Coordinates of C-alpha atoms in Angstrom, one line a residue:
M21 CA -2.4 -20.8 29.4
K22 CA 1.0 -21.7 27.5
P23 CA 0.5 -22.6 24.5
I24 CA 0.3 -26.4 23.5
S25 CA 2.0 -28.0 20.9
Y26 CA -0.2 -29.6 17.9
R27 CA 1.7 -32.9 18.9
S28 CA 0.5 -32.3 22.6
T29 CA -3.1 -31.5 21.1
F30 CA -3.2 -34.4 19.1
S31 CA -2.1 -36.0 22.2
L32 CA -5.6 -34.7 24.0
F33 CA -7.6 -35.8 21.5
C34 CA -6.5 -39.2 21.5
A35 CA -6.6 -39.6 25.0
S36 CA -10.5 -38.1 25.0
L37 CA -10.9 -41.1 22.3
V38 CA -9.9 -43.9 24.9
L39 CA -12.1 -42.4 27.3
L40 CA -14.9 -42.0 25.7
S41 CA -14.7 -45.8 24.5
L42 CA -14.4 -46.6 28.1
W43 CA -17.4 -44.8 28.8
I44 CA -19.4 -46.7 26.2
N45 CA -17.8 -50.3 27.3
S46 CA -19.1 -49.4 31.2
E47 CA -22.5 -49.4 30.9
K48 CA -22.4 -52.0 34.1
I49 CA -20.6 -49.4 36.4
L50 CA -22.4 -46.4 37.3
G51 CA -19.1 -45.1 39.4
L52 CA -16.4 -45.5 36.6
R53 CA -19.1 -43.8 34.2
I54 CA -19.1 -41.0 36.2
V55 CA -15.8 -40.8 37.0
L56 CA -15.0 -41.4 32.8
V57 CA -17.7 -38.6 32.2
N58 CA -15.9 -35.9 34.5
Q59 CA -12.4 -37.0 32.9
Y60 CA -13.7 -36.6 29.5
N61 CA -15.2 -33.3 29.6
T62 CA -12.1 -31.8 31.5
L63 CA -10.2 -33.3 28.5
V64 CA -12.4 -31.7 25.7
T65 CA -12.3 -28.6 27.6
V66 CA -8.4 -28.5 27.7
L67 CA -8.5 -29.5 24.1
L68 CA -10.3 -26.8 23.1
L69 CA -8.1 -24.1 24.8
S70 CA -5.1 -25.6 23.4
L71 CA -6.7 -25.3 20.1
Q72 CA -7.0 -21.7 20.3
T73 CA -3.5 -21.4 21.5
S74 CA -1.3 -23.8 19.8
D75 CA 1.1 -22.2 17.6
P76 CA 1.4 -19.2 18.4
D77 CA 3.0 -17.9 15.2
S78 CA 0.0 -18.9 13.0
I79 CA -2.2 -17.1 15.2
L80 CA -0.3 -14.0 15.4
C81 CA 1.0 -13.9 11.8
P82 CA 0.1 -16.7 9.5
Q83 CA 3.1 -17.8 7.2
V84 CA 2.8 -19.6 3.5
E85 CA 5.2 -21.8 2.7
P86 CA 7.5 -20.4 -1.0
L87 CA 5.4 -20.9 -3.7
F88 CA 7.0 -22.2 -7.1
P89 CA 5.3 -23.2 -10.1
T90 CA 4.5 -27.1 -10.5
A91 CA 2.6 -27.4 -14.1
H92 CA 5.0 -24.9 -15.1
A93 CA 7.9 -25.9 -13.6
E94 CA 9.8 -26.6 -16.3
L95 CA 9.4 -23.1 -17.8
S96 CA 9.9 -21.7 -14.9
K97 CA 13.3 -23.2 -14.6
R98 CA 14.3 -22.9 -18.3
L99 CA 13.0 -18.7 -18.0
D100 CA 15.2 -18.3 -14.7
T101 CA 17.9 -19.7 -16.6
I102 CA 17.7 -17.4 -19.5
Y103 CA 17.5 -14.4 -17.0
F104 CA 20.8 -14.9 -15.0
S105 CA 22.7 -15.1 -18.7
E106 CA 24.4 -12.0 -19.2
T107 CA 22.8 -11.5 -22.6
F108 CA 19.7 -11.1 -20.8
K109 CA 20.8 -8.6 -18.1
S110 CA 22.4 -6.3 -20.8
S111 CA 19.5 -6.1 -22.9
S112 CA 17.0 -5.9 -19.9
Y113 CA 19.2 -2.7 -18.3
Q114 CA 19.3 -1.2 -21.5
L115 CA 15.3 -1.3 -22.1
L116 CA 15.0 0.1 -18.5
G117 CA 17.6 2.8 -19.5
A118 CA 16.2 4.0 -22.6
S119 CA 12.4 3.9 -21.2
V120 CA 14.3 6.5 -18.4
Q121 CA 15.7 8.5 -21.3
I122 CA 12.3 9.9 -22.1
P123 CA 10.9 12.7 -19.8
T124 CA 7.8 11.6 -19.1
E125 CA 6.7 14.0 -16.5
S126 CA 3.6 14.9 -15.2
Y127 CA 2.5 18.4 -13.5
D128 CA 0.1 19.2 -11.1
D129 CA -1.3 22.2 -13.2
L130 CA -1.5 20.0 -16.8
L131 CA -4.9 20.9 -18.8
P132 CA -7.2 17.8 -19.8
I133 CA -5.7 15.9 -23.0
G134 CA -5.8 18.2 -25.9
Q135 CA -5.4 21.3 -23.9
D136 CA -1.6 21.2 -23.0
D137 CA 1.3 20.5 -25.0
R138 CA 3.4 18.7 -22.0
W139 CA 1.4 15.7 -22.8
D140 CA 2.8 15.1 -25.8
V141 CA 6.2 13.1 -24.4
F142 CA 3.9 10.4 -24.1
K143 CA 3.5 9.9 -27.5
T144 CA 7.2 10.0 -27.9
F145 CA 6.9 6.6 -25.1
H146 CA 4.4 5.1 -26.6
I147 CA 6.4 4.7 -30.3
Y148 CA 9.6 3.3 -27.6
L149 CA 7.3 0.9 -26.3
Q150 CA 6.4 -0.4 -30.0
G151 CA 9.6 -0.5 -31.1
A152 CA 11.0 -2.2 -28.4
F153 CA 8.9 -4.9 -27.6
P154 CA 6.9 -5.9 -31.0
L155 CA 6.0 -9.1 -30.3
I156 CA 3.7 -7.9 -27.4
Y157 CA 2.3 -5.3 -30.0
S158 CA 1.8 -7.9 -32.5
T159 CA 0.2 -10.5 -30.1
L160 CA -1.7 -9.0 -27.7
K161 CA -4.6 -6.9 -27.8
V162 CA -3.3 -2.9 -27.0
I163 CA -5.9 -0.1 -26.4
T164 CA -5.5 3.2 -26.0
V165 CA -7.6 4.9 -23.4
N166 CA -7.8 9.1 -23.2
T167 CA -5.1 9.1 -25.9
Y168 CA -2.5 7.9 -23.7
G169 CA -3.4 5.3 -21.2
L170 CA -2.3 1.9 -22.0
V171 CA -4.5 -1.2 -21.7
L172 CA -3.2 -4.9 -23.1
H173 CA -5.0 -7.8 -22.9
W174 CA -3.5 -11.4 -23.3
Q175 CA -6.5 -13.4 -23.5
G176 CA -6.4 -17.0 -21.6
F177 CA -7.9 -20.4 -22.8
D178 CA -10.3 -20.7 -19.5
A179 CA -12.8 -18.1 -19.6
T180 CA -14.7 -19.3 -16.5
L181 CA -11.2 -17.8 -14.5
K182 CA -11.5 -14.2 -13.7
P183 CA -8.5 -12.2 -15.2
L184 CA -4.9 -10.9 -13.7
L185 CA -4.7 -7.3 -13.6
L186 CA -1.3 -5.7 -12.9
T187 CA -0.7 -1.9 -13.4
A188 CA 2.1 0.6 -13.0
H189 CA 2.6 3.8 -14.5
Q190 CA 4.0 5.9 -16.9
D191 CA 5.0 9.2 -15.9
V192 CA 7.6 10.6 -13.4
V193 CA 7.7 13.8 -10.8
P194 CA 9.5 16.7 -12.3
V195 CA 13.3 17.1 -12.1
D196 CA 14.5 20.3 -10.1
W197 CA 17.1 21.2 -12.7
S198 CA 18.3 24.0 -9.8
N199 CA 19.8 20.6 -8.2
E200 CA 21.0 19.3 -11.8
D201 CA 25.0 19.7 -10.3
K202 CA 24.2 17.4 -7.5
W203 CA 23.2 14.4 -9.7
V204 CA 26.2 11.4 -10.2
H205 CA 25.0 10.9 -13.5
P206 CA 22.2 13.5 -15.3
P207 CA 18.5 12.9 -14.5
Y208 CA 17.7 11.5 -17.9
S209 CA 20.7 9.6 -18.7
G210 CA 19.2 6.4 -18.1
S211 CA 22.9 4.9 -17.5
Y212 CA 24.2 1.7 -16.3
D213 CA 27.5 2.1 -14.3
G214 CA 27.9 -1.9 -13.8
T215 CA 25.4 -2.0 -10.7
W216 CA 23.0 1.3 -11.3
I217 CA 20.6 2.0 -13.7
W218 CA 20.7 5.8 -13.2
G219 CA 17.6 8.6 -13.6
R220 CA 14.2 9.8 -12.9
G221 CA 11.9 6.9 -13.2
S222 CA 14.3 4.1 -12.8
V223 CA 12.9 3.3 -9.9
D224 CA 9.3 4.9 -9.6
D225 CA 8.0 3.7 -11.6
K226 CA 9.2 2.2 -15.0
A227 CA 11.3 -0.5 -13.6
D228 CA 7.6 -1.8 -13.0
L229 CA 6.2 -1.4 -15.9
I230 CA 9.4 -2.2 -18.4
A231 CA 9.8 -5.4 -15.9
Q232 CA 6.1 -6.5 -16.4
L233 CA 6.7 -6.2 -20.3
I234 CA 10.0 -8.0 -20.3
T235 CA 8.1 -10.9 -18.3
V236 CA 5.3 -10.8 -20.6
N237 CA 7.4 -10.5 -23.8
S238 CA 9.8 -13.7 -22.1
L239 CA 6.7 -15.9 -21.5
L240 CA 5.7 -15.4 -25.5
E241 CA 9.0 -15.9 -26.5
A242 CA 9.1 -19.3 -24.5
G243 CA 5.3 -19.9 -25.7
F244 CA 3.5 -19.9 -23.0
Q245 CA -0.1 -19.9 -23.4
P246 CA -2.5 -18.8 -20.4
R247 CA -4.9 -20.4 -19.0
R248 CA -6.4 -17.5 -17.2
T249 CA -6.8 -13.9 -18.9
I250 CA -3.8 -11.1 -18.3
V251 CA -4.3 -7.7 -18.6
L252 CA -2.0 -4.5 -18.0
A253 CA -3.2 -0.8 -17.3
F254 CA -0.3 1.7 -17.8
G255 CA -2.0 5.0 -16.6
F256 CA -0.1 8.6 -17.3
D257 CA -0.5 10.8 -14.2
E258 CA -0.5 9.1 -11.1
E259 CA 2.1 11.6 -9.9
A260 CA -0.6 14.3 -10.3
S261 CA -4.2 13.3 -9.9
G262 CA -4.8 10.6 -11.6
T263 CA -7.9 11.9 -13.5
E264 CA -6.6 11.8 -16.9
G265 CA -4.9 8.2 -16.3
A266 CA -5.9 5.9 -13.9
E267 CA -9.4 7.5 -13.5
K268 CA -10.0 6.9 -17.4
L269 CA -8.5 3.1 -17.3
A270 CA -11.4 2.5 -14.5
A271 CA -14.3 3.5 -16.1
F272 CA -12.9 1.6 -19.1
L273 CA -12.0 -1.3 -17.3
G274 CA -15.4 -1.8 -15.7
E275 CA -17.2 -1.0 -18.9
R276 CA -15.2 -3.9 -20.4
Y277 CA -14.9 -6.3 -17.9
G278 CA -17.7 -5.4 -15.5
K279 CA -17.5 -4.8 -11.9
N280 CA -15.6 -7.0 -9.5
A281 CA -14.2 -8.7 -12.8
F282 CA -10.8 -9.3 -11.7
A283 CA -9.4 -12.1 -9.8
M284 CA -6.4 -9.7 -8.3
I285 CA -4.9 -6.1 -8.8
L286 CA -1.2 -5.8 -8.1
D287 CA 0.1 -2.2 -8.1
E288 CA 3.1 -0.4 -7.4
G289 CA 4.1 -0.5 -3.2
E290 CA 6.3 -1.0 -0.6
G291 CA 9.0 -3.8 -1.1
Y292 CA 10.8 -5.7 1.4
T293 CA 13.4 -5.3 4.4
E294 CA 17.4 -5.4 4.3
N295 CA 18.5 -8.8 3.3
V296 CA 21.1 -9.4 5.5
K297 CA 22.8 -12.6 6.9
E298 CA 21.3 -14.2 10.1
G299 CA 18.0 -12.2 10.0
T300 CA 14.6 -11.7 8.7
I301 CA 13.3 -10.1 5.7
F302 CA 10.2 -8.6 6.0
A303 CA 8.1 -8.1 2.5
L304 CA 5.7 -5.9 2.9
P305 CA 2.5 -5.8 0.3
G306 CA -0.1 -3.1 0.8
V307 CA -3.7 -4.4 1.5
S308 CA -5.1 -1.2 1.9
E309 CA -4.5 2.8 1.9
K310 CA -5.4 5.8 4.1
G311 CA -7.6 8.1 2.9
Y312 CA -7.0 12.0 2.0
F313 CA -8.6 15.5 2.4
D314 CA -6.9 19.0 2.5
A315 CA -9.2 21.2 4.5
S316 CA -9.2 25.0 3.4
I317 CA -9.2 27.3 6.6
E318 CA -9.7 31.3 5.7
I319 CA -10.0 33.8 8.5
L320 CA -11.3 36.8 6.5
A321 CA -11.1 40.5 8.3
P322 CA -11.6 44.2 7.6
G323 CA -8.4 45.6 6.4
G324 CA -6.9 49.0 7.1
H325 CA -3.5 50.8 8.1
S326 CA -1.3 49.0 9.8
S327 CA -0.4 51.8 12.7
I328 CA -4.0 51.0 13.9
P329 CA -4.4 47.4 14.2
P330 CA -6.9 45.2 16.2
E331 CA -5.9 43.0 18.6
H332 CA -5.6 40.4 16.4
T333 CA -5.1 40.5 12.8
S334 CA -6.3 38.1 10.2
I335 CA -2.8 36.4 10.4
G336 CA -3.1 36.5 14.3
L337 CA -6.3 34.3 14.3
L338 CA -5.3 32.0 11.9
S339 CA -2.2 31.8 13.9
L340 CA -4.1 30.6 17.0
F341 CA -6.8 28.2 15.3
I342 CA -3.8 26.6 14.0
V343 CA -2.0 26.1 17.5
S344 CA -5.5 24.6 18.5
L345 CA -5.9 22.9 15.7
E346 CA -2.8 21.1 16.5
G347 CA -3.3 21.1 20.1
H348 CA -6.1 18.5 19.2
P349 CA -4.5 16.2 17.3
H350 CA -6.6 12.7 16.1
L351 CA -6.1 10.1 18.9
P352 CA -4.6 6.6 17.7
R353 CA -7.4 3.7 17.6
L354 CA -5.8 0.2 16.9
T355 CA -8.8 -2.0 15.7
R356 CA -8.5 -5.8 15.3
N357 CA -9.8 -5.7 11.9
G358 CA -7.4 -3.3 10.4
T359 CA -4.2 -3.6 8.9
A360 CA -2.3 -1.6 11.3
F361 CA -2.9 -4.4 14.1
A362 CA -2.3 -7.3 11.5
A363 CA 1.2 -5.4 10.7
A364 CA 1.9 -5.0 14.2
K365 CA 1.2 -8.9 15.1
C366 CA 3.5 -9.9 12.5
A367 CA 6.4 -7.4 14.2
V368 CA 5.8 -8.7 17.5
E369 CA 5.9 -12.0 16.7
H370 CA 9.4 -12.2 14.0
A371 CA 10.8 -9.1 15.5
P372 CA 14.6 -10.0 16.1
E373 CA 15.2 -10.8 19.8
G374 CA 15.3 -7.8 22.0
R375 CA 13.1 -5.3 19.7
F376 CA 10.0 -6.1 21.8
P377 CA 9.5 -7.4 25.4
H378 CA 8.3 -11.0 25.8
S379 CA 5.5 -9.8 27.6
M380 CA 3.9 -7.7 24.2
K381 CA 3.8 -11.3 22.1
D382 CA 1.4 -12.4 25.3
L383 CA -0.7 -8.9 25.1
A384 CA -1.0 -9.6 21.0
R385 CA -2.4 -13.3 21.8
R386 CA -4.9 -11.8 24.4
A387 CA -5.6 -8.5 22.6
I388 CA -6.9 -11.2 19.7
N389 CA -9.9 -11.9 21.7
A390 CA -12.8 -9.8 21.1
H391 CA -13.6 -9.9 24.6
D392 CA -10.6 -8.8 26.3
E393 CA -10.3 -4.5 25.4
I394 CA -8.5 -4.3 28.9
A395 CA -5.5 -6.5 26.6
L396 CA -6.1 -4.3 23.3
E397 CA -5.6 -1.3 24.9
K398 CA -2.4 -2.5 27.2
F399 CA -1.0 -3.5 24.0
S400 CA -1.7 -0.6 22.1
K401 CA 0.2 1.7 24.4
A402 CA 3.0 -0.9 24.3
L403 CA 3.4 -0.7 20.7
F404 CA 3.0 3.0 20.2
S405 CA 5.2 4.0 22.7
S406 CA 7.7 1.2 21.6
T407 CA 7.3 2.1 18.1
P408 CA 5.4 5.3 17.1
F409 CA 5.4 4.7 13.5
F410 CA 2.3 2.4 14.5
D411 CA 0.9 5.4 16.1
V412 CA 0.7 7.0 13.1
L413 CA -1.0 4.2 11.1
S414 CA -3.4 4.0 13.8
H415 CA -4.8 7.7 13.2
T416 CA -6.0 10.6 10.9
T417 CA -2.7 13.1 10.9
Q418 CA -2.9 16.4 9.9
A419 CA -0.1 18.6 8.9
V420 CA -0.3 22.3 8.3
D421 CA 1.7 22.7 5.3
L422 CA 0.7 25.6 3.0
I423 CA -0.1 29.2 4.6
T424 CA -0.8 32.5 2.9
G425 CA -1.6 35.8 4.1
G426 CA -0.5 39.6 3.6
I427 CA 0.6 41.3 0.7
K428 CA 2.1 45.0 2.2
T429 CA 3.9 45.8 5.3
N430 CA 1.3 48.7 6.2
M431 CA -1.7 46.6 5.3
L432 CA -3.5 45.1 7.6
P433 CA -4.1 41.9 5.7
E434 CA -7.8 41.0 4.8
R435 CA -7.4 37.4 4.2
A436 CA -5.1 34.9 5.7
G437 CA -5.3 30.9 4.9
A438 CA -3.5 27.4 5.7
I439 CA -4.2 24.4 4.1
V440 CA -4.1 21.2 6.2
N441 CA -3.1 17.5 5.0
H442 CA -5.1 14.8 6.4
R443 CA -4.0 11.0 5.8
I444 CA -7.4 9.8 7.1
A445 CA -7.1 6.6 9.1
E446 CA -8.7 2.9 8.2
H447 CA -11.8 3.5 11.1
S448 CA -12.4 7.2 10.3
S449 CA -13.8 9.1 7.3
T450 CA -13.7 12.6 5.4
L451 CA -17.1 13.5 7.4
E452 CA -15.2 12.6 10.4
V453 CA -12.2 14.8 9.7
K454 CA -14.6 17.9 8.9
N455 CA -16.2 17.5 12.2
H456 CA -13.4 17.6 13.9
I457 CA -12.0 21.1 12.6
K458 CA -15.8 22.4 12.7
D459 CA -16.0 21.3 16.7
L460 CA -12.4 23.3 17.1
V461 CA -14.1 26.0 14.7
L462 CA -17.6 26.9 16.5
P463 CA -16.1 27.6 20.2
F464 CA -13.4 29.5 18.6
A465 CA -15.5 31.8 16.3
T466 CA -17.3 32.8 19.5
R467 CA -14.6 33.6 21.6
Y468 CA -13.3 36.0 18.5
N469 CA -16.8 36.8 17.7
L470 CA -16.4 35.7 13.9
S471 CA -19.4 34.4 11.6
V472 CA -18.4 30.7 10.1
Q473 CA -19.0 29.3 6.9
A474 CA -18.1 25.3 7.6
F475 CA -18.1 23.1 4.4
G476 CA -20.9 25.1 2.6
E477 CA -22.9 25.4 5.6
D478 CA -23.2 29.3 7.0
I479 CA -23.2 29.3 11.2
Q480 CA -23.5 32.2 13.3
C481 CA -21.6 31.9 16.4
G482 CA -22.2 33.9 19.6
H483 CA -25.1 36.3 20.1
Q484 CA -23.3 39.3 18.8
I485 CA -23.6 40.1 15.1
S486 CA -20.0 39.7 13.6
R487 CA -17.8 42.7 12.7
L488 CA -14.6 41.1 13.1
G489 CA -14.8 39.1 10.7
K490 CA -15.4 35.2 8.9
I491 CA -13.4 32.2 9.1
V492 CA -14.4 29.8 5.9
L493 CA -13.8 25.9 6.0
S494 CA -13.8 24.1 2.7
D495 CA -12.3 21.2 0.2
A496 CA -9.1 23.1 -1.1
F497 CA -8.7 21.1 -3.8
Y498 CA -11.7 18.9 -4.2
S499 CA -9.9 15.9 -3.9
A500 CA -11.4 14.1 -0.8
L501 CA -10.8 10.4 -0.7
E502 CA -12.0 8.0 2.2
P503 CA -9.6 5.2 3.1
S504 CA -9.9 2.5 0.8
P505 CA -11.4 -0.8 1.5
I506 CA -9.2 -3.5 3.2
T507 CA -8.1 -6.6 1.2
P508 CA -8.7 -9.7 3.3
I509 CA -6.0 -11.9 4.2
A510 CA -7.4 -14.6 6.2
D511 CA -8.2 -17.6 4.2
N512 CA -7.2 -15.5 1.0
H513 CA -6.4 -17.6 -1.6
L514 CA -4.7 -15.2 -3.7
Y515 CA -2.9 -13.5 -0.9
D516 CA -1.0 -16.7 0.1
V517 CA -0.5 -17.1 -3.4
L518 CA 1.5 -13.8 -3.6
S519 CA 2.8 -14.4 -0.3
G520 CA 4.3 -17.7 -1.8
T521 CA 5.4 -16.1 -4.8
I522 CA 7.2 -13.6 -2.9
K523 CA 9.1 -16.0 -0.7
A524 CA 9.8 -18.3 -3.5
T525 CA 11.1 -15.3 -5.6
L526 CA 13.8 -14.0 -2.7
Q527 CA 14.7 -17.6 -1.3
S528 CA 15.5 -19.0 -4.7
S529 CA 17.5 -16.1 -5.6
P530 CA 21.2 -15.8 -5.8
R531 CA 21.3 -12.6 -3.8
Y532 CA 19.3 -14.3 -0.7
E533 CA 21.2 -14.3 2.8
A534 CA 19.0 -13.9 5.2
D535 CA 17.6 -16.9 7.5
G536 CA 13.8 -16.4 6.7
V537 CA 11.2 -14.1 5.1
V538 CA 8.1 -12.8 6.3
V539 CA 5.4 -11.6 4.8
S540 CA 3.3 -9.0 6.5
P541 CA 0.4 -6.8 5.2
S542 CA 1.1 -3.2 5.3
L543 CA -1.2 0.2 5.4
G544 CA -0.1 2.9 2.2
L545 CA 0.1 6.2 3.6
G546 CA -0.3 8.0 0.2
N547 CA -2.4 7.1 -2.7
T548 CA -1.7 4.9 -5.9
D549 CA -3.5 4.5 -8.7
T550 CA -5.5 1.8 -7.2
R551 CA -7.5 4.7 -5.6
F552 CA -9.6 4.4 -9.0
Y553 CA -9.6 0.7 -9.1
W554 CA -11.4 0.1 -6.0
N555 CA -15.1 -1.4 -7.9
L556 CA -13.1 -3.9 -10.2
T557 CA -11.7 -6.5 -7.0
E558 CA -11.4 -6.8 -3.3
N559 CA -7.9 -8.2 -3.9
I560 CA -5.9 -5.4 -4.4
F561 CA -2.4 -5.3 -3.3
R562 CA 0.3 -2.8 -3.7
Y563 CA 3.6 -4.4 -4.5
S564 CA 7.2 -3.6 -6.0
H565 CA 9.8 -6.6 -5.5
R566 CA 12.5 -5.0 -4.5
G567 CA 14.6 -4.0 -1.2
D568 CA 14.0 -0.7 -0.3
R569 CA 17.2 -0.3 1.0
D570 CA 19.2 -2.3 -0.9
D571 CA 18.2 -1.9 -4.1
V572 CA 17.4 2.0 -4.5
Y573 CA 20.3 4.8 -4.4
N574 CA 18.8 7.4 -3.1
G575 CA 14.9 7.2 -2.7
M576 CA 12.4 8.3 -4.9
H577 CA 11.5 12.0 -5.7
T578 CA 14.9 13.0 -5.1
I579 CA 17.8 13.9 -6.7
N580 CA 20.0 10.7 -7.9
E581 CA 17.2 8.2 -8.5
A582 CA 18.5 4.9 -9.8
F583 CA 18.1 1.4 -9.5
R584 CA 20.6 -1.6 -8.8
G585 CA 20.4 -3.7 -11.8
E586 CA 20.3 -7.2 -10.3
A587 CA 17.3 -6.1 -8.5
F588 CA 16.0 -5.2 -11.6
I589 CA 16.3 -9.1 -12.7
E590 CA 14.7 -10.3 -9.6
E591 CA 11.6 -8.5 -10.1
I592 CA 11.2 -9.9 -13.6
R593 CA 12.0 -13.4 -12.0
F594 CA 8.8 -12.2 -9.4
F595 CA 6.3 -11.0 -12.3
T596 CA 7.1 -14.6 -14.2
M597 CA 6.5 -16.8 -11.0
L598 CA 3.7 -14.5 -9.8
I599 CA 1.9 -14.8 -13.5
L600 CA 2.4 -18.7 -13.8
N601 CA 1.4 -19.1 -9.8
V602 CA -1.5 -17.1 -10.5
D603 CA -2.4 -19.1 -13.9
E604 CA -2.1 -22.3 -12.0
S605 CA -4.5 -21.3 -9.1
H606 CA -8.1 -21.7 -8.8

């Protein structure tokens, strides 16, 4: 059925009321009553169908209007004036640059706090923060957790409202000093060249952290008193495991505030797409993250001299199994309640003309219907074909990233091993990944007369006593993580507040050139510190207010990390507007 406008729907509703009125006043004319009843039933049917299909934009990808503070409107305008002043800009650039100059690197092999001197740099960073933001440290309650984790508590005057939690991390990935000569400016210069703020951490994640602190400091200076309590929490080993930082912070926050105690959490995440004339900006707050699992696959076999080799060495057997594993990937599955489907609907509805065929919009609308599995299947195939990235979002990926085996050319390798990294789809689980590998291993082991130890379970394959070796499956680093809970977006007031704030910040910026902004939920392929915060709230968002292409010089975790200065000011504007909007929300 062709979608009907709200005006047409209202007209149908009025017509049905007229017919109902005529029916009530036609008791003496039986034939007329029968005709009126039939007409009434027909109109009601059309009305109900129109309500289901009207305004296709809102059906596929609901959008909210830009949200500006109302009760705090004057404060917001006053701060905007300050933020656009050259004095404020220069001071902000210096604050971020100075934080970058402190090399708060975290490493995968760090020992616990107190057992490794490499943690000591975070003490220097804390001294810097206290000196840079004395008003915050004298006004807010500042708590250290596990020595270097930071919690800043700003008490609101309405204790009935759940607090807002803003998070970021203090650490950065290490610099590869063999590439130092390829940096435009030294890796820890923190220099501002008139456009960019240079150095490791300028994007990931000191921009978020310093922007939050500048925002809070600016609100304090302006005399703002929050109605809703605001909490900031900064981990210090997100780039490693998070177990010393965010994991300890999560335990503290859970004990101090309680389970589901926060209204919402905002952590680092994706930003927004290009801001160009006659274009549409897509802002991509994350509402969930894939799970994670590193599978270790080892093949143990008898050694010996390489002049008398068996048909397959342990390396050969491992290679054969890797071929089998890669030949049986996890299949993609688009689920109606999944983030990939929500993101796909937004992409199909609001993408530039010609990006998707018109038929895909019709398929998407039909696929929403829980009873139309054929439409969902057709939409999935068309989507995966036109945009392979949605295929990645919709299935568990597997990548053989590490391989070891052999120590000498004339010795048969007694062990060969591989690590397979999995990013687990929302609809799957670590158990399903393990079973997938196990289901491939068992017939393989039978064929090559191997015994199997699969994730702690000993399995004898075939009828022969194994003399040719053993295959061992295990959790490589004991870092398995289930897919995150999905933050609800439908009828979620706080998602609307975040979306409206993103739009308001973008569209009120002097940098704004696009024709519109679409806020679309996104799925994180990696994991942030939020993996430890699931019990604190159901409203966990992952978003960094910056242009993923326009505002980042050369990406993250690589040479020439740099953040555009103007974008840093916009990030401060975003955090300010978010705090004020959330403060005004119920």
